[in-house]
Amino acid sequence: GIQVEQSPPDLILQEGANSTLRCNFSDSVNNLQWFHQNPWGQLINLFYIPSGTKQNGRLSATTVATERYSLLYISSSQTTDSGVYFCAVRRNTGANSKLTFGKGITLSVRP
Amino acid sequence: GAGVSQSPSNKVTEKGKDVELRCDPISGHTALYWYRQSLGQGLEFLIYFQGNSAPDKSGLPSDRFSAERTGGSVSTLTIQRTQQEDSAVYLCASSSLGGGSGMGTEAFFGQGTRLTVV
């Protein structure tokens, strides 16, 4: 099946710093999503971004589908950004529609 | 409904008992997914429904696990003869389309059911 690798596995930032989270995948995809799992375990949708660039406030994401990677940018980080960030993809085939998740990036933002 | 709803939020059961977990997807969403997340781990795929059929059930860990979906809406995940290793958060997601056409659409998750087997 498709492989999804996220890096770095852990990240510690000082409040106000910027960061880039990376997601590499091993096959062509028709769906890529970034999620933030908050301390209560809820998965919050950040971006649905199978290709191109999107921005939402301090967060933005870029997916280069031809090169099989996506980047999530966090600017001016806040303590509330702490948690686990997951990338999930769906292969570009009709036969298999499950979302495959990476192992996540644990972000800690310190005041 | 407005979002994906799962019940119960928490379930504590004795080893060997059967449990049923419920997922109510977003209205109109034809695709429904079950995942499992053990403590500190990533998300493990269990089963995918398109309508009432399950074209991919490859992630069900054993024959103690089964799932059904009726009316193209509510789904129930049943775990028979629960074991301590079944303790995890069980997450359900839905999306408006999945597979077949090859189109991908955004999936939304419920808040999960935390299962503890004692």
XYZ file of N, CA and C in Angstrom:
687
model
N 0.807 -1.194 0.000
C 0.000 0.000 0.000
C 0.847 1.254 0.000
N 0.166 2.383 -0.047
C 0.863 3.663 -0.084
C 1.547 3.931 1.255
N 2.728 4.524 1.192
C 3.480 4.873 2.392
C 3.415 6.386 2.598
N 3.227 6.780 3.839
C 3.174 8.204 4.190
C 4.184 8.451 5.300
N 5.113 9.349 5.037
C 6.141 9.657 6.026
C 6.077 11.129 6.396
N 6.082 11.391 7.700
C 6.025 12.770 8.171
C 7.311 13.101 8.912
N 7.746 14.345 8.749
C 8.955 14.766 9.449
C 8.871 16.243 9.820
N 9.559 16.619 10.925
C 10.226 15.729 11.877
C 9.205 15.023 12.756
N 9.556 13.992 13.477
C 8.580 13.324 14.344
C 8.173 14.167 15.546
N 9.100 14.984 16.028
C 8.826 15.851 17.172
C 9.410 17.224 16.903
N 8.728 18.240 17.434
C 9.163 19.611 17.198
C 8.822 20.441 18.429
N 9.815 21.165 18.919
C 9.594 22.064 20.057
C 9.894 23.479 19.598
N 8.957 24.370 19.802
C 9.106 25.757 19.370
C 8.878 26.702 20.537
N 9.494 27.848 20.436
C 9.184 28.944 21.338
C 8.021 29.711 20.729
N 7.128 30.163 21.561
C 5.980 30.924 21.068
C 6.449 32.055 20.161
N 5.782 32.186 19.029
C 6.143 33.242 18.080
C 7.007 32.761 16.930
N 7.578 31.567 17.071
C 8.447 31.049 16.010
C 7.606 30.478 14.863
N 8.287 30.304 13.723
C 7.657 29.699 12.545
C 8.160 28.274 12.376
N 7.395 27.444 11.678
C 7.830 26.066 11.466
C 7.242 25.522 10.173
N 7.908 24.473 9.669
C 7.455 23.764 8.473
C 7.390 22.285 8.775
N 6.227 21.685 8.528
C 6.025 20.257 8.726
C 5.895 19.614 7.347
N 6.518 18.446 7.195
C 6.576 17.835 5.875
C 5.867 16.487 5.855
N 5.265 16.192 4.688
C 4.586 14.907 4.456
C 5.018 14.404 3.075
N 5.656 13.243 3.048
C 6.027 12.590 1.794
C 5.145 11.371 1.588
N 4.762 11.100 0.351
C 3.947 9.929 0.066
C 4.471 9.222 -1.174
N 4.168 7.935 -1.249
C 4.881 7.070 -2.195
C 4.149 6.818 -3.507
N 2.926 7.352 -3.667
C 2.159 7.075 -4.877
C 1.296 8.287 -5.195
N 0.724 8.299 -6.384
C -0.140 9.425 -6.740
C -1.420 9.362 -5.904
N -1.925 10.541 -5.563
C -3.073 10.632 -4.657
C -4.122 11.586 -5.219
N -5.373 11.357 -4.813
C -6.430 12.285 -5.199
C -7.012 12.998 -3.987
N -6.419 12.754 -2.839
C -6.887 13.404 -1.616
C -5.703 13.513 -0.675
N -5.487 14.695 -0.144
C -4.506 14.869 0.911
C -5.098 15.824 1.920
N -5.058 15.435 3.168
C -5.597 16.276 4.237
C -4.575 16.401 5.353
N -4.567 17.590 5.975
C -3.817 17.839 7.196
C -4.824 17.977 8.338
N -4.511 17.292 9.441
C -5.347 17.347 10.643
C -4.493 17.780 11.832
N -5.144 18.431 12.788
C -4.535 18.719 14.076
C -5.317 17.945 15.126
N -4.621 17.090 15.873
C -5.290 16.383 16.958
C -5.019 17.132 18.249
N -6.072 17.639 18.833
C -5.900 18.457 20.034
C -5.716 17.566 21.268
N -5.382 18.161 22.404
C -5.123 17.343 23.605
C -6.303 16.479 24.032
N -7.506 16.765 23.571
C -8.673 15.966 23.903
C -8.913 14.854 22.887
N -8.017 14.745 21.903
C -8.102 13.661 20.938
C -8.918 13.951 19.697
N -9.543 15.104 19.646
C -10.370 15.437 18.490
C -9.498 15.761 17.285
N -9.845 15.206 16.127
C -9.140 15.502 14.875
C -9.814 16.690 14.201
N -9.052 17.773 14.091
C -9.563 18.999 13.501
C -9.046 19.111 12.073
N -9.949 19.310 11.124
C -9.529 19.489 9.729
C -8.816 20.819 9.568
N -7.608 20.779 9.021
C -6.876 22.004 8.731
C -6.985 22.352 7.251
N -6.587 21.416 6.414
C -6.611 21.646 4.975
C -6.982 20.367 4.231
N -7.777 20.549 3.186
C -7.996 19.529 2.165
C -7.240 20.040 0.950
N -6.101 19.412 0.615
C -5.200 20.031 -0.354
C -4.497 18.981 -1.196
N -5.229 18.338 -2.152
C -4.563 17.357 -3.013
C -3.524 17.978 -3.955
N -3.621 19.289 -4.169
C -2.607 19.979 -4.959
C -2.735 21.468 -4.681
N -1.680 22.222 -5.002
C -1.739 23.662 -4.888
C -1.420 24.184 -3.508
N -1.804 25.429 -3.272
C -1.498 26.136 -2.041
C -2.758 26.752 -1.461
N -2.901 26.647 -0.142
C -4.023 27.264 0.561
C -3.502 27.954 1.808
N -4.242 28.962 2.240
C -3.878 29.664 3.470
C -5.112 29.858 4.314
N -4.919 29.739 5.637
C -5.992 29.986 6.579
C -5.375 30.616 7.818
N -5.422 31.931 7.875
C -4.845 32.639 9.010
C -3.350 32.447 9.074
N -2.864 31.952 10.224
C -1.430 31.748 10.404
C -0.929 30.448 9.762
N -1.833 29.647 9.276
C -1.463 28.370 8.679
C -1.571 28.440 7.162
N -0.660 27.761 6.499
C -0.780 27.583 5.061
C -0.220 26.215 4.706
N -0.614 25.722 3.531
C -0.159 24.406 3.092
C 0.060 24.419 1.602
N 1.040 23.627 1.189
C 1.344 23.464 -0.227
C 1.518 21.987 -0.510
N 0.882 21.513 -1.571
C 1.087 20.134 -2.020
C 1.608 20.168 -3.452
N 2.746 19.497 -3.662
C 3.297 19.322 -5.003
C 3.078 17.859 -5.368
N 1.953 17.604 -6.025
C 1.530 16.223 -6.246
C 2.512 15.466 -7.138
N 3.095 16.167 -8.115
C 4.007 15.501 -9.049
C 5.278 15.043 -8.349
N 5.642 15.729 -7.254
C 6.828 15.340 -6.503
C 6.478 14.624 -5.205
N 5.190 14.405 -4.984
C 4.702 13.560 -3.889
C 5.108 14.053 -2.512
N 4.843 15.351 -2.274
C 5.036 15.842 -0.924
C 4.092 17.000 -0.658
N 3.889 17.241 0.625
C 3.086 18.374 1.065
C 3.775 19.008 2.265
N 3.624 20.322 2.391
C 4.207 21.069 3.488
C 3.119 21.851 4.211
N 3.195 21.846 5.518
C 2.299 22.657 6.350
C 3.158 23.701 7.055
N 2.817 24.975 6.862
C 3.552 26.073 7.476
C 2.739 26.654 8.633
N 3.407 26.830 9.760
C 2.785 27.489 10.899
C 3.612 28.733 11.195
N 2.978 29.880 11.149
C 3.697 31.113 11.444
C 3.244 31.675 12.788
N 4.143 32.395 13.429
C 3.857 33.039 14.723
C 3.150 32.058 15.661
N 3.796 30.933 15.911
C 3.154 29.850 16.659
C 2.662 30.302 18.036
N 1.585 29.657 18.474
C 0.976 29.929 19.769
C 0.895 28.611 20.551
N 0.766 28.724 21.860
C 0.725 27.507 22.685
C -0.456 26.618 22.291
N -1.511 27.231 21.799
C -2.684 26.447 21.383
C -2.429 25.641 20.107
N -1.307 25.883 19.440
C -0.948 25.079 18.271
C -0.378 23.716 18.682
N -0.071 23.547 19.938
C 0.493 22.278 20.408
C -0.466 21.120 20.125
N 0.121 19.952 19.905
C -0.673 18.773 19.602
C 0.029 17.950 18.539
N -0.708 17.036 17.951
C -0.154 16.160 16.919
C -0.760 16.530 15.574
N 0.091 16.669 14.580
C -0.337 17.011 13.226
C -0.205 15.768 12.349
N -1.316 15.387 11.733
C -1.347 14.227 10.862
C -1.569 14.651 9.414
N -0.876 13.962 8.535
C -1.117 14.031 7.104
C -1.797 12.724 6.713
N -2.801 12.794 5.846
C -3.497 11.586 5.389
C -3.738 11.704 3.894
N -3.582 10.585 3.186
C -3.737 10.593 1.734
C -4.639 9.449 1.294
N -5.237 9.644 0.110
C -5.977 8.568 -0.534
C -5.358 8.343 -1.901
N -5.045 7.073 -2.198
C -4.441 6.744 -3.489
C -5.362 7.100 -4.650
N -4.773 7.430 -5.780
C -5.523 7.833 -6.960
C -5.973 6.608 -7.744
N -6.823 5.820 -7.122
C -7.388 4.663 -7.782
C -8.776 4.428 -7.227
N -9.694 3.955 -8.066
C -11.046 3.756 -7.578
C -11.183 2.571 -6.666
N -10.173 1.674 -6.675
C -10.348 0.409 -5.956
C -10.130 0.547 -4.466
N -9.440 1.575 -4.040
C -9.077 1.667 -2.641
C -9.300 3.077 -2.177
N -10.266 3.273 -1.307
C -10.600 4.633 -0.912
C -10.298 4.935 0.531
N -9.524 4.093 1.203
C -9.227 4.434 2.584
C -8.220 5.567 2.625
N -8.283 6.353 3.669
C -7.281 7.366 3.950
C -6.151 6.704 4.729
N -4.932 6.862 4.243
C -3.762 6.323 4.935
C -3.058 7.465 5.650
N -2.822 7.272 6.928
C -2.240 8.320 7.770
C -0.748 8.115 7.963
N -0.031 9.237 8.079
C 1.324 9.191 8.587
C 1.294 9.003 10.092
N 2.488 8.874 10.690
C 2.576 8.620 12.127
C 2.398 9.882 12.956
N 2.376 11.026 12.298
C 2.126 12.264 13.013
C 3.387 12.992 13.430
N 3.236 14.287 13.643
C 4.315 15.153 14.143
C 3.805 15.769 15.435
N 4.540 15.543 16.525
C 4.132 16.096 17.810
C 4.796 17.456 17.991
N 3.952 18.480 18.067
C 4.435 19.856 18.208
C 4.168 20.357 19.621
N 5.196 20.905 20.227
C 5.050 21.552 21.541
C 5.493 22.986 21.400
N 4.594 23.919 21.691
C 4.917 25.332 21.645
C 5.003 25.839 23.077
N 6.166 26.366 23.436
C 6.402 26.796 24.812
C 6.233 28.302 24.939
N 5.624 28.743 26.057
C 5.390 30.189 26.239
C 6.683 30.949 26.500
N -26.846 15.245 10.312
C -26.486 16.110 11.410
C -25.380 17.068 11.009
N -25.020 17.935 11.922
C -24.024 18.949 11.633
C -22.641 18.352 11.509
N -22.369 17.293 12.261
C -21.054 16.674 12.236
C -21.207 15.184 12.420
N -20.065 14.489 12.444
C -20.074 13.052 12.706
C -20.259 12.836 14.203
N -21.214 12.006 14.554
C -21.521 11.768 15.959
C -21.237 10.312 16.318
N -20.505 10.110 17.411
C -20.197 8.763 17.857
C -20.717 8.562 19.274
N -21.159 7.332 19.533
C -21.607 7.015 20.883
C -21.280 5.566 21.216
N -21.010 5.270 22.512
C -20.845 6.256 23.573
C -19.510 6.981 23.455
N -19.299 8.023 24.237
C -18.014 8.719 24.246
C -16.968 7.869 24.941
N -17.397 7.208 25.992
C -16.519 6.342 26.759
C -17.232 5.041 27.055
N -16.467 3.940 27.044
C -17.047 2.649 27.354
C -16.009 1.820 28.110
N -16.393 1.381 29.291
C -15.550 0.468 30.054
C -16.279 -0.871 30.083
N -15.574 -1.914 29.696
C -16.191 -3.230 29.641
C -15.258 -4.277 30.225
N -15.848 -5.362 30.653
C -15.041 -6.455 31.190
C -14.541 -7.348 30.059
N -13.352 -7.836 30.231
C -12.776 -8.768 29.264
C -13.757 -9.903 29.000
N -13.944 -10.212 27.703
C -14.834 -11.291 27.320
C -16.237 -10.852 26.932
N -16.588 -9.613 27.296
C -17.911 -9.105 26.934
C -17.900 -8.554 25.508
N -19.094 -8.472 24.898
C -19.238 -7.872 23.572
C -19.573 -6.391 23.733
N -19.107 -5.560 22.773
C -19.441 -4.140 22.786
C -19.876 -3.704 21.397
N -20.734 -2.700 21.366
C -21.173 -2.091 20.113
C -20.880 -0.600 20.154
N -20.234 -0.124 19.106
C -19.914 1.294 18.981
C -20.696 1.833 17.782
N -21.225 3.039 17.967
C -22.111 3.585 16.945
C -21.512 4.822 16.310
N -21.756 4.961 15.001
C -21.322 6.153 14.271
C -22.476 6.674 13.425
N -22.770 7.955 13.579
C -23.808 8.618 12.802
C -23.102 9.644 11.903
N -22.991 9.372 10.594
C -22.190 10.252 9.738
C -22.919 11.552 9.419
N -22.198 12.433 8.745
C -22.808 13.667 8.263
C -23.878 13.303 7.234
N -25.017 13.945 7.330
C -26.138 13.643 6.448
C -25.726 13.770 4.985
N -26.022 12.728 4.193
C -25.702 12.756 2.777
C -24.351 12.183 2.427
N -23.506 11.946 3.426
C -22.192 11.370 3.151
C -22.337 9.877 2.882
N -21.827 9.453 1.709
C -21.989 8.053 1.328
C -20.838 7.179 1.822
N -19.680 7.773 2.042
C -18.518 7.004 2.483
C -18.361 7.130 3.994
N -18.044 6.009 4.638
C -17.869 5.989 6.090
C -16.678 5.104 6.412
N -15.856 5.551 7.359
C -14.603 4.880 7.699
C -14.530 4.673 9.214
N -13.947 3.540 9.608
C -13.608 3.292 11.012
C -12.087 3.177 11.137
N -11.554 3.854 12.152
C -10.143 3.774 12.488
C -10.012 3.490 13.980
N -8.829 3.039 14.354
C -8.529 2.786 15.760
C -7.214 3.489 16.091
N -7.163 4.101 17.271
C -5.943 4.772 17.703
C -5.611 4.315 19.116
N -4.520 3.573 19.232
C -4.042 3.173 20.554
C -3.265 4.323 21.163
N -3.074 4.276 22.468
C -2.464 5.383 23.199
C -1.107 5.764 22.607
N -0.989 7.032 22.218
C 0.274 7.538 21.702
C 0.644 7.070 20.310
N -0.290 6.427 19.646
C -0.005 5.875 18.317
C -0.757 6.633 17.224
N -0.483 6.261 15.982
C -1.196 6.835 14.847
C -2.529 6.157 14.628
N -3.165 6.496 13.524
C -4.480 5.943 13.210
C -4.350 4.684 12.363
N -5.023 3.640 12.819
C -5.018 2.347 12.142
C -6.366 2.142 11.451
N -6.341 1.965 10.136
C -7.560 1.749 9.366
C -8.200 0.408 9.715
N -9.526 0.414 9.861
C -10.250 -0.826 10.133
C -11.106 -1.249 8.938
N -12.044 -0.372 8.524
C -13.009 -0.755 7.486
C -13.556 0.489 6.823
N -13.939 0.352 5.547
C -14.506 1.443 4.768
C -15.836 0.987 4.158
N -16.849 1.824 4.271
C -18.151 1.587 3.653
C -18.395 2.601 2.548
N -18.966 2.106 1.441
C -19.539 2.978 0.413
C -21.008 2.585 0.355
N -21.875 3.477 0.790
C -23.260 3.071 0.989
C -23.326 2.021 2.087
N -24.028 0.942 1.826
C -24.165 -0.132 2.823
C -23.150 -1.249 2.644
N -22.344 -1.170 1.578
C -21.392 -2.249 1.339
C -19.995 -1.833 1.790
N -19.179 -2.835 2.087
C -17.831 -2.599 2.607
C -16.802 -3.137 1.618
N -16.369 -2.299 0.638
C -15.398 -2.790 -0.338
C -14.014 -3.022 0.237
N -13.746 -2.487 1.421
C -12.432 -2.669 2.022
C -12.604 -2.892 3.515
N -12.412 -4.128 3.947
C -12.454 -4.459 5.366
C -11.125 -5.069 5.800
N -10.069 -4.691 5.067
C -8.766 -5.321 5.255
C -8.133 -5.023 6.598
N -8.591 -3.962 7.269
C -7.964 -3.579 8.524
C -8.566 -4.218 9.763
N -9.656 -4.945 9.631
C -10.248 -5.584 10.809
C -9.243 -6.584 11.364
N -8.852 -6.436 12.637
C -7.732 -7.224 13.161
C -8.025 -8.704 13.382
N -9.274 -9.073 13.576
C -9.605 -10.489 13.786
C -11.086 -10.692 13.524
N -11.518 -11.944 13.537
C -12.930 -12.227 13.281
C -13.806 -11.842 14.470
N -13.208 -11.340 15.533
C -14.020 -10.824 16.639
C -14.609 -9.456 16.294
N -14.041 -8.819 15.262
C -14.471 -7.490 14.853
C -15.393 -7.594 13.636
N -16.504 -6.888 13.684
C -17.404 -6.821 12.542
C -18.058 -5.445 12.527
N -18.538 -5.063 11.356
C -19.215 -3.776 11.238
C -20.308 -3.889 10.206
N -21.341 -3.093 10.401
C -22.409 -3.027 9.417
C -22.890 -1.592 9.305
N -23.537 -1.360 8.188
C -24.113 -0.039 7.948
C -25.473 -0.246 7.313
N -26.454 0.433 7.828
C -27.817 0.259 7.345
C -28.376 1.584 6.842
N -29.170 1.505 5.774
C -29.804 2.694 5.227
C -28.826 3.725 4.710
N -27.601 3.289 4.453
C -26.592 4.221 3.970
C -26.252 5.309 4.968
N -26.575 5.049 6.244
C -26.351 6.083 7.252
C -25.574 5.525 8.438
N -26.265 5.195 9.500
C -25.623 4.795 10.755
C -24.839 3.501 10.583
N -23.660 3.471 11.241
C -22.834 2.262 11.239
C -22.584 1.812 12.670
N -22.473 0.500 12.827
C -22.164 -0.087 14.130
C -20.933 -0.971 13.998
N -19.971 -0.743 14.871
C -18.781 -1.591 14.965
C -18.958 -2.467 16.188
N -18.901 -3.774 15.991
C -19.095 -4.727 17.090
C -17.793 -5.464 17.354
N -17.438 -5.526 18.622
C -16.269 -6.298 19.040
C -16.779 -7.376 19.981
N -16.569 -8.633 19.598
C -17.009 -9.759 20.427
C -15.864 -10.227 21.313
N -16.229 -10.712 22.473
C -15.247 -11.321 23.402
C -14.037 -10.401 23.550
N -14.285 -9.190 24.008
C -13.243 -8.167 24.061
C -12.020 -8.639 24.842
N -10.877 -8.170 24.387
C -9.585 -8.440 25.014
C -8.966 -7.111 25.441
N -7.998 -7.165 26.334
C -7.385 -5.930 26.814
C -6.689 -5.176 25.695
N -6.165 -5.894 24.703
C -5.490 -5.203 23.597
C -6.461 -4.453 22.685
N -7.767 -4.665 22.897
C -8.754 -3.909 22.126
C -8.934 -2.491 22.681
N -8.378 -2.221 23.838
C -8.495 -0.887 24.443
C -7.846 0.145 23.529
N -8.615 1.153 23.163
C -8.153 2.168 22.216
C -9.275 3.189 22.041
N -8.974 4.222 21.269
C -10.020 5.144 20.828
C -10.432 4.728 19.424
N -11.720 4.529 19.238
C -12.258 4.129 17.937
C -12.880 5.365 17.278
N -12.356 5.706 16.102
C -12.755 6.926 15.411
C -13.503 6.593 14.129
N -14.518 7.359 13.874
C -15.321 7.203 12.668
C -15.215 8.483 11.852
N -15.198 8.347 10.534
C -15.159 9.505 9.648
C -16.131 9.290 8.501
N -16.562 10.370 7.890
C -17.403 10.250 6.704
C -16.976 11.280 5.666
N -17.289 10.969 4.404
C -17.045 11.915 3.315
C -18.142 11.734 2.283
N -18.243 12.704 1.388
C -19.378 12.694 0.474
C -19.201 11.729 -0.673
N -17.934 11.329 -0.937
C -17.700 10.403 -2.029
C -16.395 9.700 -1.775
N -16.301 8.434 -2.156
C -15.038 7.738 -2.005
C -14.971 6.591 -2.985
N -13.899 6.450 -3.714
C -13.695 5.309 -4.595
C -14.506 5.382 -5.857
N -14.444 4.378 -6.664
C -15.253 4.286 -7.867
C -14.836 5.310 -8.907
N -15.280 6.522 -8.751
C -14.968 7.575 -9.697
C -13.524 8.032 -9.606
N -12.861 7.660 -8.503
C -11.490 8.116 -8.327
C -11.407 9.509 -7.746
N -12.546 10.132 -7.527
C -12.516 11.471 -6.951
C -12.279 11.378 -5.459
N -11.531 12.326 -4.944
C -11.314 12.373 -3.515
C -12.062 13.542 -2.928
N -12.636 13.353 -1.762
C -13.299 14.460 -1.073
C -12.889 14.465 0.388
N -13.169 15.573 1.037
C -12.711 15.796 2.391
C -13.460 14.911 3.371
N -12.722 14.289 4.272
C -13.298 13.453 5.316
C -13.318 14.208 6.629
N -14.363 13.969 7.419
C -14.532 14.602 8.727
C -14.685 13.507 9.774
N -14.042 13.730 10.929
C -14.038 12.735 11.987
C -14.981 13.103 13.122
N -15.497 12.062 13.768
C -16.217 12.234 15.018
C -15.244 12.373 16.172
N -15.795 12.504 17.367
C -14.957 12.743 18.541
C -14.367 11.458 19.099
N -14.841 10.306 18.587
C -14.281 9.028 19.007
C -14.994 8.402 20.190
N -14.818 7.090 20.317
C -15.264 6.336 21.487
C -14.021 5.755 22.141
N -13.820 6.123 23.415
C -12.683 5.570 24.166
C -13.124 4.276 24.816
N -12.558 3.156 24.346
C -12.906 1.834 24.876
C -11.809 1.357 25.821
N -12.211 0.977 27.013
C -11.286 0.415 28.001
C -11.791 -0.968 28.387
N -10.943 -1.968 28.187
C -11.286 -3.340 28.551
C -10.521 -3.694 29.818
N -11.262 -4.031 30.865
C -10.618 -4.317 32.166
C -10.729 -5.801 32.504
